[in-house]
Amino acid sequence: MQGAIQRALVVGGTSGIGRGLAARLAREGFSVTVMGRDEQRGQEVMQELQQQSTGNQQQQQQQQQQHEFVRCDASLLRSVRSACADFEKRFPDGFDVLVLTQGISTFDGFTPTSEQLDVKLSLHYFSRVQFVLSLMPSLLKRPHPKVLFVLSGGVHSAFLERDNFALDKEFGLKKAADAAGFYTDCAIAALSEQYPQVRFVHASP
């Protein structure tokens, strides 16, 4: 893979931190795939990424960089699995960096998706782990794969309610935030042990 253009996948890259990270990766010479729900904002991000690539000093790398927007509703695990399968088919040589920033800001309590998962927990935890598990074979095709969770590293408290793991019972907003962050820490610990060749990071905005 020496000399190959590096590819990054940024989930939730149509706004906020994800959008900024997608732009930074494009400036660094990565080909960037952005996944999100909003087609219009996705196309706006593509224009920004092309501008970032044009400013790259390496002309040969500019010509090789290819950015794309893929529509994906990350609150639904079936949508995540479908998007991952299509991504792997398009890029059989794998990719280097997975960035997970999808999320929602809401004061609502339990709000089930069509898969009967709370939408907050689905976006902030379940879908992120699904992306990692679905795309791990592709990540392992590259020599130094990295996975970045942007959520609440170092900020949340522990959440240990075995009878309310999926937040399908009464809970407050702090519990919702703590659950997603704590579950993410636990998932990263387990994934790091299973895949020591992958660098996992849990960051807080």
Short mmCIF file of C-alpha atoms in Angstrom, two decimals:
data_model
loop_
_atom_site.label_atom_id
_atom_site.label_comp_id
_atom_site.label_asym_id
_atom_site.label_seq_id
_atom_site.Cartn_x
_atom_site.Cartn_y
_atom_site.Cartn_z
CA MET A 1 0.00 0.00 0.00
CA GLN A 2 3.03 2.27 -0.07
CA GLY A 3 2.31 5.44 -2.05
CA ALA A 4 -1.46 4.88 -2.01
CA ILE A 5 -3.72 7.78 -1.16
CA GLN A 6 -5.03 7.49 2.36
CA ARG A 7 -8.80 7.35 2.81
CA ALA A 8 -10.90 8.48 5.74
CA LEU A 9 -14.55 7.93 6.53
CA VAL A 10 -16.22 10.65 8.62
CA VAL A 11 -19.66 9.80 9.95
CA GLY A 12 -21.69 12.85 10.90
CA GLY A 13 -19.45 15.00 8.72
CA THR A 14 -22.08 17.40 7.37
CA SER A 15 -21.93 19.78 10.35
CA GLY A 16 -20.02 20.78 13.45
CA ILE A 17 -16.95 18.88 14.57
CA GLY A 18 -17.36 16.19 11.92
CA ARG A 19 -17.39 18.78 9.16
CA GLY A 20 -14.27 20.42 10.56
CA LEU A 21 -12.45 17.10 10.84
CA ALA A 22 -13.40 16.18 7.28
CA ALA A 23 -11.91 19.46 6.05
CA ARG A 24 -8.73 18.91 8.05
CA LEU A 25 -8.30 15.41 6.65
CA ALA A 26 -8.75 16.74 3.11
CA ARG A 27 -6.06 19.36 3.76
CA GLU A 28 -3.77 16.59 4.96
CA GLY A 29 -4.16 14.77 1.64
CA PHE A 30 -6.81 12.19 2.53
CA SER A 31 -9.59 11.17 0.23
CA VAL A 32 -12.65 11.66 2.41
CA THR A 33 -16.00 9.91 2.45
CA VAL A 34 -18.60 11.82 4.46
CA MET A 35 -21.73 10.03 5.67
CA GLY A 36 -24.79 11.91 6.87
CA ARG A 37 -28.52 12.34 6.45
CA ASP A 38 -28.73 15.72 4.71
CA GLU A 39 -28.03 15.55 0.98
CA GLN A 40 -27.86 19.33 0.52
CA ARG A 41 -25.39 19.86 3.33
CA GLY A 42 -23.45 16.86 2.08
CA GLN A 43 -22.94 18.48 -1.31
CA GLU A 44 -21.89 21.73 0.39
CA VAL A 45 -19.26 19.79 2.32
CA MET A 46 -18.02 18.21 -0.93
CA GLN A 47 -17.39 21.66 -2.37
CA GLU A 48 -15.45 22.63 0.74
CA LEU A 49 -13.34 19.48 0.57
CA GLN A 50 -12.50 20.06 -3.07
CA GLN A 51 -11.31 23.55 -2.16
CA GLN A 52 -9.18 22.12 0.64
CA SER A 53 -7.66 19.62 -1.78
CA THR A 54 -6.92 22.35 -4.34
CA GLY A 55 -4.84 24.12 -1.71
CA ASN A 56 -2.72 21.01 -1.19
CA GLN A 57 0.90 21.55 -2.24
CA GLN A 58 1.40 18.14 -3.82
CA GLN A 59 -0.08 18.33 -7.31
CA GLN A 60 0.06 14.60 -7.92
CA GLN A 61 -1.81 13.98 -4.69
CA GLN A 62 -4.42 16.58 -5.64
CA GLN A 63 -5.23 14.61 -8.76
CA GLN A 64 -5.66 11.38 -6.80
CA GLN A 65 -7.83 12.74 -3.98
CA GLN A 66 -11.46 11.81 -4.44
CA HIS A 67 -14.14 12.89 -2.01
CA GLU A 68 -17.71 11.65 -1.79
CA PHE A 69 -20.89 12.09 0.19
CA VAL A 70 -22.97 9.04 1.10
CA ARG A 71 -26.41 9.36 2.60
CA CYS A 72 -26.83 7.23 5.73
CA ASP A 73 -29.27 7.44 8.62
CA ALA A 74 -26.91 6.48 11.43
CA SER A 75 -29.76 6.20 13.92
CA LEU A 76 -30.78 2.95 12.21
CA LEU A 77 -28.43 -0.03 12.43
CA ARG A 78 -29.79 -1.55 9.22
CA SER A 79 -28.89 1.67 7.39
CA VAL A 80 -25.40 1.55 8.92
CA ARG A 81 -24.85 -2.05 7.86
CA SER A 82 -26.04 -1.32 4.31
CA ALA A 83 -23.83 1.78 3.99
CA CYS A 84 -20.81 -0.15 5.29
CA ALA A 85 -21.34 -3.00 2.82
CA ASP A 86 -21.52 -0.56 -0.08
CA PHE A 87 -18.44 1.31 1.18
CA GLU A 88 -16.40 -1.91 1.32
CA LYS A 89 -17.41 -2.81 -2.22
CA ARG A 90 -16.28 0.57 -3.56
CA PHE A 91 -12.96 0.49 -1.72
CA PRO A 92 -11.76 -3.13 -1.66
CA ASP A 93 -8.25 -2.05 -0.67
CA GLY A 94 -9.50 -0.79 2.66
CA PHE A 95 -9.17 2.59 4.37
CA ASP A 96 -7.12 4.24 7.09
CA VAL A 97 -9.18 6.40 9.42
CA LEU A 98 -12.71 6.10 10.79
CA VAL A 99 -14.15 9.18 12.52
CA LEU A 100 -17.45 8.85 14.40
CA THR A 101 -19.15 12.12 15.33
CA GLN A 102 -22.85 11.44 14.68
CA GLY A 103 -25.18 12.68 17.38
CA ILE A 104 -28.27 14.56 18.42
CA SER A 105 -29.02 17.38 20.85
CA THR A 106 -32.42 16.95 22.46
CA PHE A 107 -34.18 17.22 25.82
CA ASP A 108 -36.61 14.43 24.98
CA GLY A 109 -36.77 11.26 27.04
CA PHE A 110 -36.96 7.79 25.55
CA THR A 111 -37.54 8.27 21.83
CA PRO A 112 -37.57 4.93 20.03
CA THR A 113 -36.40 4.47 16.46
CA SER A 114 -38.16 1.98 14.20
CA GLU A 115 -35.68 -0.54 15.63
CA GLN A 116 -36.95 0.22 19.15
CA LEU A 117 -33.69 1.76 20.35
CA ASP A 118 -33.56 5.18 21.94
CA VAL A 119 -32.43 7.54 19.18
CA LYS A 120 -29.83 9.22 21.40
CA LEU A 121 -28.21 5.96 22.44
CA SER A 122 -28.44 4.59 18.92
CA LEU A 123 -26.55 7.56 17.48
CA HIS A 124 -24.08 8.00 20.31
CA TYR A 125 -23.25 4.36 20.96
CA PHE A 126 -24.91 1.49 19.08
CA SER A 127 -24.37 2.83 15.56
CA ARG A 128 -20.77 3.76 16.30
CA VAL A 129 -19.91 0.26 17.46
CA GLN A 130 -21.76 -1.12 14.44
CA PHE A 131 -19.60 0.98 12.11
CA VAL A 132 -16.43 -0.32 13.78
CA LEU A 133 -17.47 -3.95 13.68
CA SER A 134 -18.78 -3.78 10.11
CA LEU A 135 -15.71 -1.99 8.76
CA MET A 136 -12.98 -3.68 10.79
CA PRO A 137 -11.96 -6.01 7.90
CA SER A 138 -11.41 -2.93 5.72
CA LEU A 139 -9.46 -1.07 8.39
CA LEU A 140 -7.17 -4.05 8.93
CA LYS A 141 -6.12 -3.94 5.28
CA ARG A 142 -4.10 -0.81 6.05
CA PRO A 143 -0.89 -0.73 8.12
CA HIS A 144 -1.82 1.86 10.78
CA PRO A 145 -5.62 2.10 11.09
CA LYS A 146 -7.20 4.60 13.49
CA VAL A 147 -10.70 5.01 14.92
CA LEU A 148 -11.78 8.25 16.59
CA PHE A 149 -14.95 8.48 18.71
CA VAL A 150 -15.90 12.12 19.38
CA LEU A 151 -18.28 12.10 22.34
CA SER A 152 -17.36 12.56 25.99
CA GLY A 153 -13.95 11.11 26.75
CA GLY A 154 -12.93 12.05 30.29
CA VAL A 155 -16.17 13.94 30.98
CA HIS A 156 -18.96 11.45 31.75
CA SER A 157 -19.61 9.41 34.88
CA ALA A 158 -20.07 5.65 35.07
CA PHE A 159 -23.50 4.23 34.26
CA LEU A 160 -24.37 0.85 35.75
CA GLU A 161 -28.08 0.04 35.51
CA ARG A 162 -28.29 -3.49 34.18
CA ASP A 163 -32.07 -3.42 33.94
CA ASN A 164 -31.97 -0.21 31.91
CA PHE A 165 -29.03 -0.85 29.60
CA ALA A 166 -30.84 0.34 26.46
CA LEU A 167 -32.45 3.32 28.25
CA ASP A 168 -35.90 1.96 27.53
CA LYS A 169 -37.07 2.96 31.02
CA GLU A 170 -37.30 6.32 32.75
CA PHE A 171 -34.05 8.28 32.69
CA GLY A 172 -32.74 11.83 32.83
CA LEU A 173 -30.50 13.57 30.34
CA LYS A 174 -27.41 13.09 32.50
CA LYS A 175 -28.02 9.35 32.57
CA ALA A 176 -28.38 9.34 28.79
CA ALA A 177 -25.07 11.19 28.39
CA ASP A 178 -23.27 9.06 30.98
CA ALA A 179 -24.56 5.81 29.48
CA ALA A 180 -23.30 6.57 25.96
CA GLY A 181 -19.93 7.79 27.17
CA PHE A 182 -19.37 4.94 29.62
CA TYR A 183 -20.48 2.32 27.10
CA THR A 184 -18.07 3.83 24.60
CA ASP A 185 -15.18 3.56 27.04
CA CYS A 186 -16.04 -0.08 27.68
CA ALA A 187 -16.36 -0.81 23.97
CA ILE A 188 -13.01 0.81 23.19
CA ALA A 189 -11.33 -1.20 25.95
CA ALA A 190 -12.71 -4.44 24.52
CA LEU A 191 -11.99 -3.52 20.89
CA SER A 192 -8.43 -2.42 21.72
CA GLU A 193 -7.75 -5.79 23.28
CA GLN A 194 -9.26 -7.66 20.34
CA TYR A 195 -7.61 -5.50 17.67
CA PRO A 196 -4.28 -4.27 19.10
CA GLN A 197 -3.14 -3.12 15.65
CA VAL A 198 -5.84 -0.43 15.60
CA ARG A 199 -5.44 2.83 17.49
CA PHE A 200 -8.70 3.81 19.22
CA VAL A 201 -9.32 7.29 20.64
CA HIS A 202 -12.27 8.63 22.64
CA ALA A 203 -12.26 12.43 22.56
CA SER A 204 -14.51 15.07 24.07
CA PRO A 205 -15.35 18.26 22.15
#
